[in-house]
Short mmCIF file of C-alpha atoms in Angstrom, two decimals:
data_model
loop_
_atom_site.label_atom_id
_atom_site.label_comp_id
_atom_site.label_asym_id
_atom_site.label_seq_id
_atom_site.Cartn_x
_atom_site.Cartn_y
_atom_site.Cartn_z
CA MET A 1 -13.55 4.18 12.55
CA SER A 2 -12.06 5.05 9.19
CA LEU A 3 -8.37 5.82 8.87
CA SER A 4 -7.69 8.66 6.46
CA PRO A 5 -5.25 8.13 3.58
CA GLU A 6 -3.10 10.91 5.04
CA ALA A 7 -2.93 9.19 8.44
CA ARG A 8 -2.06 5.88 6.78
CA LYS A 9 0.73 7.55 4.80
CA ILE A 10 2.19 9.22 7.88
CA LEU A 11 2.07 6.04 9.97
CA ALA A 12 3.66 4.05 7.14
CA GLY A 13 6.71 6.28 7.63
CA ILE A 14 6.95 5.72 11.39
CA THR A 15 8.58 2.54 12.66
CA THR A 16 6.94 0.38 15.29
CA ALA A 17 10.02 0.98 17.42
CA THR A 18 9.41 4.72 17.29
CA ILE A 19 5.72 4.26 18.07
CA THR A 20 6.55 2.26 21.19
CA THR A 21 8.85 5.08 22.31
CA VAL A 22 6.22 7.76 21.69
CA LEU A 23 3.59 5.78 23.60
CA LEU A 24 6.04 4.94 26.39
CA LYS A 25 6.51 8.67 27.00
CA LYS A 26 2.74 8.84 27.57
CA GLY A 27 2.84 5.93 30.01
CA LEU A 28 1.74 3.12 27.67
CA ARG A 29 4.21 0.24 28.02
CA ASN A 30 2.21 -2.74 26.78
CA VAL A 31 1.45 -2.15 23.10
CA TRP A 32 3.75 -4.63 21.30
CA MET A 33 2.06 -7.95 20.48
CA ARG A 34 4.19 -10.89 21.57
CA GLY A 35 4.55 -13.74 19.11
CA ALA A 36 3.31 -11.83 16.06
CA ARG A 37 6.25 -11.92 13.64
CA PRO A 38 6.24 -11.49 9.85
CA LEU A 39 5.63 -14.82 8.13
CA ARG A 40 7.52 -13.61 5.05
CA PRO A 41 10.73 -11.54 5.33
CA GLY A 42 10.70 -8.09 3.79
CA LEU A 43 7.03 -7.22 4.23
CA PRO A 44 6.37 -3.48 3.96
CA ARG A 45 5.11 -1.54 6.95
CA LEU A 46 1.32 -1.80 7.00
CA VAL A 47 -1.34 0.17 8.82
CA GLY A 48 -5.03 -0.38 9.48
CA PRO A 49 -7.87 -0.37 12.00
CA ALA A 50 -8.20 -3.58 13.97
CA PHE A 51 -10.95 -6.07 13.16
CA THR A 52 -10.87 -8.39 16.16
CA LEU A 53 -11.53 -12.14 16.32
CA ARG A 54 -11.36 -14.39 19.39
CA PHE A 55 -10.70 -18.04 20.11
CA VAL A 56 -10.98 -19.81 23.47
CA PRO A 57 -9.64 -23.25 24.43
CA ALA A 58 -11.03 -26.18 22.47
CA ARG A 59 -14.12 -27.88 23.87
CA GLU A 60 -14.98 -31.14 22.23
CA ASP A 61 -18.69 -30.47 21.78
CA LEU A 62 -18.02 -27.10 20.13
CA ALA A 63 -14.68 -27.35 18.34
CA THR A 64 -15.71 -29.66 15.50
CA PRO A 65 -15.48 -29.55 11.70
CA GLU A 66 -19.24 -29.00 11.72
CA SER A 67 -18.70 -25.71 13.57
CA TRP A 68 -17.17 -24.26 10.40
CA SER A 69 -20.73 -24.02 9.03
CA SER A 70 -22.07 -22.28 12.13
CA PRO A 71 -23.27 -18.65 11.97
CA ILE A 72 -20.52 -17.98 14.51
CA SER A 73 -17.54 -19.13 12.50
CA THR A 74 -14.31 -17.79 11.08
CA ARG A 75 -15.95 -18.00 7.66
CA THR A 76 -18.77 -15.67 8.67
CA ALA A 77 -16.35 -13.33 10.41
CA ILE A 78 -14.25 -12.97 7.26
CA GLU A 79 -17.33 -11.89 5.32
CA ALA A 80 -17.78 -9.07 7.86
CA MET A 81 -14.24 -7.73 7.47
CA PRO A 82 -14.19 -4.24 5.94
CA GLU A 83 -11.74 -3.31 3.24
CA GLY A 84 -8.49 -1.91 4.62
CA CYS A 85 -8.77 -3.47 8.07
CA ILE A 86 -6.11 -5.54 9.81
CA ALA A 87 -7.56 -8.77 11.20
CA VAL A 88 -6.23 -9.24 14.74
CA VAL A 89 -6.85 -12.72 16.12
CA ASP A 90 -6.64 -13.80 19.75
CA ALA A 91 -5.42 -17.41 19.61
CA MET A 92 -4.12 -17.38 23.20
CA GLY A 93 -0.62 -18.12 21.96
CA ILE A 94 -1.60 -21.65 20.90
CA THR A 95 0.97 -22.88 18.36
CA ASP A 96 -0.20 -26.42 17.55
CA ALA A 97 -3.43 -25.55 15.69
CA GLY A 98 -3.54 -23.24 12.67
CA ILE A 99 -6.26 -20.60 12.92
CA PHE A 100 -6.47 -19.89 9.16
CA GLY A 101 -5.27 -21.68 6.04
CA ASP A 102 -4.85 -20.80 2.40
CA ILE A 103 -8.54 -20.73 1.47
CA LEU A 104 -9.54 -18.34 4.24
CA CYS A 105 -6.53 -16.13 3.57
CA ALA A 106 -7.35 -16.06 -0.14
CA ARG A 107 -10.85 -14.84 0.70
CA MET A 108 -9.42 -12.13 2.94
CA VAL A 109 -7.34 -10.92 0.01
CA LYS A 110 -10.47 -10.73 -2.14
CA ARG A 111 -12.18 -8.66 0.56
CA GLY A 112 -9.30 -6.17 0.60
CA VAL A 113 -8.04 -7.01 4.08
CA THR A 114 -4.67 -5.33 4.68
CA ALA A 115 -3.07 -8.01 6.86
CA LEU A 116 -3.59 -10.82 9.36
CA VAL A 117 -2.05 -10.51 12.83
CA THR A 118 -2.22 -13.23 15.47
CA ASP A 119 -0.38 -14.61 18.47
CA GLY A 120 -1.20 -18.07 17.08
CA VAL A 121 -0.16 -19.85 13.90
CA VAL A 122 -1.44 -20.51 10.39
CA ARG A 123 -1.64 -23.76 8.43
CA ASP A 124 -1.14 -24.59 4.74
CA VAL A 125 1.82 -22.26 4.94
CA GLU A 126 2.87 -22.59 1.30
CA GLY A 127 -0.66 -21.80 0.19
CA VAL A 128 -0.94 -18.91 2.63
CA LEU A 129 2.27 -17.44 1.27
CA GLY A 130 0.89 -17.96 -2.23
CA THR A 131 -2.11 -15.74 -1.47
CA ASN A 132 0.26 -12.82 -0.81
CA LEU A 133 -1.77 -11.86 2.27
CA PRO A 134 0.68 -10.17 4.65
CA VAL A 135 0.72 -12.25 7.85
CA TRP A 136 2.26 -11.68 11.25
CA CYS A 137 2.03 -14.82 13.40
CA ASP A 138 3.96 -17.20 15.65
CA GLY A 139 4.70 -19.77 12.97
CA TYR A 140 2.72 -22.57 11.36
CA ALA A 141 1.27 -25.97 12.16
CA ALA A 142 -0.59 -28.65 10.21
CA PRO A 143 -3.63 -29.27 12.50
CA PRO A 144 -6.79 -27.19 11.98
CA SER A 145 -8.02 -24.66 14.51
CA VAL A 146 -10.59 -27.05 16.02
CA ALA A 147 -7.76 -29.35 17.10
CA GLY A 148 -6.89 -26.86 19.81
CA LEU A 149 -9.24 -23.88 19.73
CA THR A 150 -12.91 -22.87 19.73
CA PHE A 151 -13.90 -19.80 17.74
CA VAL A 152 -16.35 -17.65 19.70
CA GLY A 153 -16.77 -14.30 17.99
CA TRP A 154 -15.56 -11.10 16.42
CA GLY A 155 -15.87 -7.35 16.84
CA GLU A 156 -15.18 -7.32 20.59
CA PRO A 157 -12.21 -6.51 22.83
CA ILE A 158 -9.55 -9.22 22.78
CA GLY A 159 -6.08 -9.94 24.04
CA CYS A 160 -3.48 -10.61 21.35
CA GLY A 161 0.09 -11.32 22.36
CA GLY A 162 -0.66 -9.96 25.83
CA VAL A 163 -2.01 -6.65 24.49
CA ALA A 164 -5.58 -5.42 24.92
CA VAL A 165 -7.01 -4.73 21.47
CA PHE A 166 -10.34 -2.99 20.97
CA PRO A 167 -12.13 -2.90 17.62
CA ASN A 168 -10.87 -0.05 15.45
CA ASP A 169 -7.72 0.56 17.46
CA ILE A 170 -4.93 1.23 14.99
CA VAL A 171 -2.37 -1.47 14.23
CA VAL A 172 1.03 -0.82 12.66
CA ALA A 173 3.06 -3.85 11.59
CA ASP A 174 6.62 -4.05 10.29
CA GLN A 175 9.74 -6.18 10.63
CA ASP A 176 9.90 -5.49 14.39
CA GLY A 177 6.39 -6.85 14.90
CA CYS A 178 2.97 -5.35 15.54
CA VAL A 179 2.14 -2.34 17.68
CA LEU A 180 -1.26 -1.10 18.80
CA ILE A 181 -2.21 2.57 18.90
CA PRO A 182 -5.32 3.29 20.99
CA GLN A 183 -7.82 5.39 19.05
CA ALA A 184 -7.51 8.22 21.55
CA MET A 185 -3.73 8.35 21.01
CA LEU A 186 -3.72 8.44 17.21
CA ASP A 187 -3.33 12.20 16.77
CA HIS A 188 -0.55 12.27 19.35
CA VAL A 189 1.37 9.51 17.56
CA LEU A 190 0.87 11.19 14.18
CA ASN A 191 2.37 14.40 15.52
CA GLU A 192 5.09 13.11 17.83
CA GLY A 193 6.06 10.13 15.71
CA VAL A 194 7.11 12.28 12.79
CA GLU A 195 9.21 14.48 15.05
CA GLN A 196 10.79 11.46 16.79
CA GLU A 197 11.80 10.00 13.42
CA ARG A 198 13.26 13.34 12.31
CA MET A 199 15.22 13.72 15.55
CA GLU A 200 16.61 10.17 15.47
CA ALA A 201 17.66 10.55 11.83
CA TRP A 202 19.60 13.67 12.85
CA ILE A 203 21.21 11.78 15.73
CA VAL A 204 22.23 8.90 13.43
CA ASN A 205 23.85 11.42 11.10
CA GLU A 206 25.75 12.90 14.03
CA VAL A 207 26.96 9.43 15.05
CA ASN A 208 28.05 8.70 11.49
CA ASN A 209 30.05 11.93 11.60
CA GLY A 210 31.89 10.73 14.70
CA ALA A 211 29.88 12.23 17.57
CA VAL A 212 30.03 10.45 20.94
CA LEU A 213 26.81 9.31 22.62
CA PRO A 214 26.96 11.12 25.99
CA GLY A 215 25.10 14.38 25.55
CA LEU A 216 23.83 13.31 22.14
CA TYR A 217 21.51 10.44 22.98
CA PRO A 218 19.71 11.59 25.02
CA MET A 219 20.37 15.18 24.09
CA ASN A 220 21.79 17.69 26.54
CA ALA A 221 20.92 21.38 26.30
CA GLU A 222 23.71 22.17 23.84
CA THR A 223 22.73 19.33 21.51
CA LYS A 224 19.07 20.31 21.69
CA ALA A 225 20.03 23.80 20.60
CA ARG A 226 22.05 22.47 17.66
CA TYR A 227 19.18 20.21 16.65
CA ALA A 228 16.69 23.08 16.85
CA ALA A 229 18.97 25.21 14.69
CA SER A 230 19.20 22.42 12.11
CA LYS A 231 15.43 22.61 11.55
CA LYS A 232 15.44 26.28 10.65
#
């Protein structure tokens, strides 16, 4: 699934907090990926289709340095990443083995990958930061992935931070973390997210002008009428 430049631009103006609210109103409560925090403060909001990768627990006969040369390896997976995607990695929340280091992240930059998102950790943190690849993760650790994980594949449904992620679902990442938008909900979020942001900006302005919260947030009928009039 390709994400149009217009859709990217619209989503870049909608916070992850707003997206969770919009999806909550449609019954989707579990869309925020636990443990995926920005590695570097001040990262811009980024948007892209998910390219999924999956680890399982380490098994000694499979999780070896030799496995890095296998056809099923993180190296091979990176070469399959399309430009503009967000790599979403299921590391099962393991925080004592880094899934990627500076070399792999540098290659992702060369391939035009938008960002890396994982519920695990990275290694070679100074080098990773030096690549300028935007990363959302649960920290960093010195040991390599094979010290605690076995890589098993890419391009399949995964769980990341307790959220079900299917290939090409849309990921939005900002300072509040990473949120998943199911493909089928994209148009709804594009439409309702813009309106939600507009409405909340109006409410903030009312608060700054001294308005009290009851009847304002959430709006009662009178406030809704005033808000509607403000859009004319």
